């Protein structure tokens, strides 16, 4: 598990500046998985940073971590950039394309 | 509300680990760990409760805690002792002679001495999720329908639970929703109805959503404490509450004309003190010393 000491804002800014995708909400879990997978397939990073209104669907931080682990299990050819957790006041889960060996 | 006994996480007997770390699992895990139980028998989650009951340290681990907490623990243990054999079909439960409250009546339990309504909430040791078709849950559904005109819809697409105030429905994920989740969502049903939005096709405003969640999470936090959780664990269960309280107070200070009316309706239902406590959220919402605008 990642520590809670990362600077969430800096990570999000870096992902945005590198052409990555930042998702703030979703209508269904399938849609979230599809969006993240599309970014990965496109060679881009994707961060899910839910708004407070979206966050309430997860009940609490453990719920967010639990659901994101299920989302993570459905993604392919990826690596986790930021483990799902609460970082300062933001909840973040970020993934990117898997690094190829060699 | 001694709910931790309900939230038995899935245990993988081959791995020897809890594998279903739902949002409320840690309270149960902590309690179970404190009993000294290290080996679980194969079977369903009843084995966890049964083992916990057999643990020799159960009687001693809660010494040194407050009287109120020890009463809660005793009640939880009492519930487990009654429910484990009941679920196994071995004994018939004695009926309480206490007059049930409408809610208790609806869900088939009567309040027991010392804990009031907390012990009347349904408890089921057969799994981490709700038990479909159980008579207790059916009675709860009947009560919701009669009292609030609320339907319960099981929906895999919802992470845990969610209200749909437009349609007058409470959506619950059958695999992840526990009775804690139900309790939280029911608080939203009451709030939405007080706002005159339940099942009317009108959506709650942002302020109403923020206030509703503040009140809902404040209830979750309080019930966590009442069930014997530590302050930190109870706060972890309700971790989004303070953020909603802060958002609500921002709207309250914005001067929007719709906000005072919504606040007054909430106060009429919950009382000013309770609403203020929810917004302050034990010092984690509105900062101590900061005033809440008087409406």
GROMACS .gro file of C-alpha atoms in nm, chain B residues 46-278:
model
  233
  148UNK     CA    1  -2.099  -1.876   1.131
  149UNK     CA    2  -1.778  -2.056   1.211
  150UNK     CA    3  -1.618  -1.721   1.279
  151UNK     CA    4  -1.884  -1.625   1.528
  152UNK     CA    5  -1.891  -1.970   1.680
  153UNK     CA    6  -1.516  -1.968   1.727
  154UNK     CA    7  -1.528  -1.625   1.877
  155UNK     CA    8  -1.780  -1.747   2.130
  156UNK     CA    9  -1.557  -2.038   2.228
  157UNK     CA   10  -1.250  -1.822   2.276
  158UNK     CA   11  -1.138  -1.843   2.638
  159UNK     CA   12  -1.028  -1.480   2.645
  160UNK     CA   13  -1.364  -1.339   2.545
  161UNK     CA   14  -1.469  -1.286   2.903
  162UNK     CA   15  -1.156  -1.097   2.993
  163UNK     CA   16  -1.060  -0.886   2.697
  164UNK     CA   17  -1.308  -0.611   2.763
  165UNK     CA   18  -1.220  -0.552   3.124
  166UNK     CA   19  -1.101  -0.204   3.193
  167UNK     CA   20  -1.333  -0.035   2.946
  168UNK     CA   21  -1.624   0.189   3.030
  169UNK     CA   22  -1.947   0.044   3.166
  170UNK     CA   23  -2.139   0.163   2.862
  171UNK     CA   24  -1.895  -0.004   2.625
  172UNK     CA   25  -1.894  -0.327   2.823
  173UNK     CA   26  -2.274  -0.334   2.807
  174UNK     CA   27  -2.255  -0.301   2.431
  175UNK     CA   28  -2.001  -0.581   2.410
  176UNK     CA   29  -2.213  -0.804   2.632
  177UNK     CA   30  -2.513  -0.734   2.413
  178UNK     CA   31  -2.316  -0.817   2.101
  179UNK     CA   32  -2.198  -1.140   2.256
  180UNK     CA   33  -2.552  -1.211   2.369
  181UNK     CA   34  -2.682  -1.156   2.017
  182UNK     CA   35  -2.420  -1.391   1.878
  183UNK     CA   36  -2.503  -1.657   2.133
  184UNK     CA   37  -2.869  -1.636   2.038
  185UNK     CA   38  -2.829  -1.599   1.664
  186UNK     CA   39  -2.572  -1.871   1.601
  187UNK     CA   40  -2.792  -2.153   1.732
  188UNK     CA   41  -3.096  -1.987   1.577
  189UNK     CA   42  -2.935  -1.985   1.235
  190UNK     CA   43  -2.845  -2.348   1.283
  191UNK     CA   44  -3.209  -2.420   1.365
  192UNK     CA   45  -3.137  -2.561   1.708
  193UNK     CA   46  -3.323  -2.335   1.945
  194UNK     CA   47  -3.632  -2.118   1.954
  195UNK     CA   48  -3.567  -1.763   2.064
  196UNK     CA   49  -3.760  -1.637   2.364
  197UNK     CA   50  -3.981  -1.339   2.287
  198UNK     CA   51  -3.920  -1.016   2.468
  199UNK     CA   52  -4.209  -0.877   2.668
  200UNK     CA   53  -4.098  -0.518   2.601
  201UNK     CA   54  -4.331  -0.317   2.379
  202UNK     CA   55  -4.164  -0.290   2.039
  203UNK     CA   56  -4.117   0.044   1.872
  204UNK     CA   57  -4.268   0.077   1.523
  205UNK     CA   58  -3.926   0.027   1.365
  206UNK     CA   59  -3.844  -0.266   1.592
  207UNK     CA   60  -4.182  -0.417   1.521
  208UNK     CA   61  -4.127  -0.383   1.150
  209UNK     CA   62  -3.799  -0.564   1.162
  210UNK     CA   63  -3.904  -0.822   1.412
  211UNK     CA   64  -3.719  -0.727   1.725
  212UNK     CA   65  -3.799  -0.557   2.051
  213UNK     CA   66  -3.569  -0.316   2.231
  214UNK     CA   67  -3.373  -0.476   2.508
  215UNK     CA   68  -3.281  -0.310   2.832
  216UNK     CA   69  -2.978  -0.086   2.845
  217UNK     CA   70  -2.931  -0.033   2.475
  218UNK     CA   71  -3.266   0.095   2.355
  219UNK     CA   72  -3.319   0.087   1.984
  220UNK     CA   73  -2.963  -0.012   1.903
  221UNK     CA   74  -3.024  -0.377   1.982
  222UNK     CA   75  -3.348  -0.386   1.786
  223UNK     CA   76  -3.171  -0.358   1.454
  224UNK     CA   77  -3.162  -0.674   1.248
  225UNK     CA   78  -2.850  -0.880   1.270
  226UNK     CA   79  -2.757  -1.171   1.059
  227UNK     CA   80  -2.446  -1.380   1.089
  228UNK     CA   81  -2.491  -1.569   0.767
  229UNK     CA   82  -2.278  -1.343   0.553
  230UNK     CA   83  -2.132  -1.003   0.500
  231UNK     CA   84  -2.420  -0.897   0.276
  232UNK     CA   85  -2.792  -0.885   0.319
  233UNK     CA   86  -2.986  -1.207   0.314
  234UNK     CA   87  -3.234  -1.205   0.031
  235UNK     CA   88  -3.580  -1.315   0.118
  236UNK     CA   89  -3.509  -1.337   0.489
  237UNK     CA   90  -3.819  -1.264   0.691
  238UNK     CA   91  -3.643  -0.979   0.873
  239UNK     CA   92  -3.549  -0.805   0.555
  240UNK     CA   93  -3.895  -0.859   0.409
  241UNK     CA   94  -4.047  -0.696   0.716
  242UNK     CA   95  -3.807  -0.406   0.682
  243UNK     CA   96  -3.907  -0.365   0.317
  244UNK     CA   97  -4.274  -0.369   0.417
  245UNK     CA   98  -4.214  -0.105   0.680
  246UNK     CA   99  -4.028   0.121   0.437
  247UNK     CA  100  -4.301   0.088   0.182
  248UNK     CA  101  -4.574   0.168   0.433
  249UNK     CA  102  -4.397   0.450   0.618
  250UNK     CA  103  -4.205   0.623   0.339
  251UNK     CA  104  -4.338   0.475   0.018
  252UNK     CA  105  -3.983   0.358  -0.042
  253UNK     CA  106  -3.887   0.063  -0.258
  254UNK     CA  107  -3.572  -0.140  -0.212
  255UNK     CA  108  -3.404  -0.234  -0.539
  256UNK     CA  109  -3.107  -0.469  -0.547
  257UNK     CA  110  -2.859  -0.340  -0.799
  258UNK     CA  111  -2.512  -0.477  -0.871
  259UNK     CA  112  -2.410  -0.152  -1.039
  260UNK     CA  113  -2.420   0.042  -0.710
  261UNK     CA  114  -2.097   0.003  -0.511
  262UNK     CA  115  -2.277  -0.027  -0.175
  263UNK     CA  116  -2.601   0.164  -0.147
  264UNK     CA  117  -2.759   0.471  -0.297
  265UNK     CA  118  -3.091   0.650  -0.281
  266UNK     CA  119  -3.281   0.754  -0.587
  267UNK     CA  120  -3.498   1.030  -0.447
  268UNK     CA  121  -3.654   1.099  -0.786
  269UNK     CA  122  -3.796   0.749  -0.814
  270UNK     CA  123  -3.843   0.690  -0.441
  271UNK     CA  124  -3.612   0.389  -0.437
  272UNK     CA  125  -3.319   0.275  -0.229
  273UNK     CA  126  -3.066   0.084  -0.435
  274UNK     CA  127  -2.855  -0.171  -0.255
  275UNK     CA  128  -2.575  -0.390  -0.384
  276UNK     CA  129  -2.672  -0.740  -0.270
  277UNK     CA  130  -2.309  -0.844  -0.236
  278UNK     CA  131  -2.168  -0.551  -0.044
  279UNK     CA  132  -2.451  -0.376   0.138
  280UNK     CA  133  -2.469  -0.458   0.507
  281UNK     CA  134  -2.729  -0.341   0.752
  282UNK     CA  135  -2.496  -0.052   0.832
  283UNK     CA  136  -2.532   0.057   0.471
  284UNK     CA  137  -2.908   0.018   0.496
  285UNK     CA  138  -2.915   0.229   0.811
  286UNK     CA  139  -2.716   0.502   0.636
  287UNK     CA  140  -2.944   0.500   0.332
  288UNK     CA  141  -3.258   0.501   0.548
  289UNK     CA  142  -3.136   0.818   0.708
  290UNK     CA  143  -3.128   0.965   0.356
  291UNK     CA  144  -3.482   0.845   0.289
  292UNK     CA  145  -3.605   1.026   0.601
  293UNK     CA  146  -3.413   1.340   0.507
  294UNK     CA  147  -3.540   1.341   0.148
  295UNK     CA  148  -3.893   1.298   0.267
  296UNK     CA  149  -3.851   1.587   0.512
  297UNK     CA  150  -3.732   1.801   0.221
  298UNK     CA  151  -4.045   1.706   0.028
  299UNK     CA  152  -3.834   1.551  -0.247
  300UNK     CA  153  -3.887   1.179  -0.190
  301UNK     CA  154  -4.053   1.017  -0.490
  302UNK     CA  155  -4.175   1.349  -0.626
  303UNK     CA  156  -3.940   1.372  -0.921
  304UNK     CA  157  -3.759   1.671  -0.768
  305UNK     CA  158  -3.386   1.635  -0.711
  306UNK     CA  159  -3.216   1.737  -0.387
  307UNK     CA  160  -3.012   2.055  -0.414
  308UNK     CA  161  -2.637   2.051  -0.359
  309UNK     CA  162  -2.681   2.199  -0.012
  310UNK     CA  163  -2.942   1.937   0.072
  311UNK     CA  164  -2.713   1.657  -0.046
  312UNK     CA  165  -2.426   1.794   0.162
  313UNK     CA  166  -2.643   1.836   0.471
  314UNK     CA  167  -2.804   1.496   0.418
  315UNK     CA  168  -2.466   1.326   0.399
  316UNK     CA  169  -2.337   1.519   0.703
  317UNK     CA  170  -2.634   1.395   0.904
  318UNK     CA  171  -2.608   1.044   0.758
  319UNK     CA  172  -2.238   1.011   0.833
  320UNK     CA  173  -2.281   1.167   1.177
  321UNK     CA  174  -2.529   0.888   1.248
  322UNK     CA  175  -2.285   0.628   1.113
  323UNK     CA  176  -2.011   0.772   1.335
  324UNK     CA  177  -2.229   0.777   1.646
  325UNK     CA  178  -2.355   0.425   1.587
  326UNK     CA  179  -1.998   0.307   1.535
  327UNK     CA  180  -1.903   0.448   1.875
  328UNK     CA  181  -2.213   0.296   2.032
  329UNK     CA  182  -2.119  -0.044   1.893
  330UNK     CA  183  -1.786  -0.030   2.072
  331UNK     CA  184  -1.561   0.099   1.793
  332UNK     CA  185  -1.276   0.327   1.886
  333UNK     CA  186  -1.304   0.692   1.791
  334UNK     CA  187  -1.057   0.637   1.505
  335UNK     CA  188  -1.241   0.336   1.365
  336UNK     CA  189  -1.581   0.504   1.395
  337UNK     CA  190  -1.442   0.810   1.218
  338UNK     CA  191  -1.290   0.588   0.948
  339UNK     CA  192  -1.635   0.441   0.884
  340UNK     CA  193  -1.774   0.790   0.841
  341UNK     CA  194  -1.463   0.939   0.682
  342UNK     CA  195  -1.646   1.150   0.423
  343UNK     CA  196  -1.873   1.312   0.682
  344UNK     CA  197  -1.650   1.608   0.773
  345UNK     CA  198  -1.600   1.703   0.406
  346UNK     CA  199  -1.975   1.710   0.349
  347UNK     CA  200  -2.022   1.917   0.664
  348UNK     CA  201  -1.766   2.169   0.539
  349UNK     CA  202  -1.937   2.187   0.200
  350UNK     CA  203  -2.275   2.234   0.366
  351UNK     CA  204  -2.151   2.520   0.578
  352UNK     CA  205  -2.002   2.691   0.271
  353UNK     CA  206  -2.345   2.685   0.108
  354UNK     CA  207  -2.499   2.805   0.433
  355UNK     CA  208  -2.274   3.110   0.427
  356UNK     CA  209  -2.332   3.174   0.057
  357UNK     CA  210  -2.659   3.354   0.117
  358UNK     CA  211  -2.857   3.147  -0.130
  359UNK     CA  212  -3.228   3.198  -0.052
  360UNK     CA  213  -3.317   2.828  -0.086
  361UNK     CA  214  -3.067   2.719   0.178
  362UNK     CA  215  -3.239   2.851   0.495
  363UNK     CA  216  -3.566   2.682   0.404
  364UNK     CA  217  -3.395   2.345   0.360
  365UNK     CA  218  -3.204   2.393   0.684
  366UNK     CA  219  -3.526   2.472   0.871
  367UNK     CA  220  -3.690   2.157   0.740
  368UNK     CA  221  -3.390   1.951   0.856
  369UNK     CA  222  -3.400   2.118   1.198
  370UNK     CA  223  -3.773   2.045   1.224
  371UNK     CA  224  -3.698   1.676   1.174
  372UNK     CA  225  -3.372   1.627   1.365
  373UNK     CA  226  -3.364   1.921   1.606
  374UNK     CA  227  -3.123   2.214   1.597
  375UNK     CA  228  -2.870   2.054   1.831
  376UNK     CA  229  -2.841   1.739   1.625
  377UNK     CA  230  -2.804   1.926   1.297
  378UNK     CA  231  -2.541   2.149   1.455
  379UNK     CA  232  -2.355   1.846   1.591
  380UNK     CA  233  -2.359   1.688   1.244
   0.00000   0.00000   0.00000
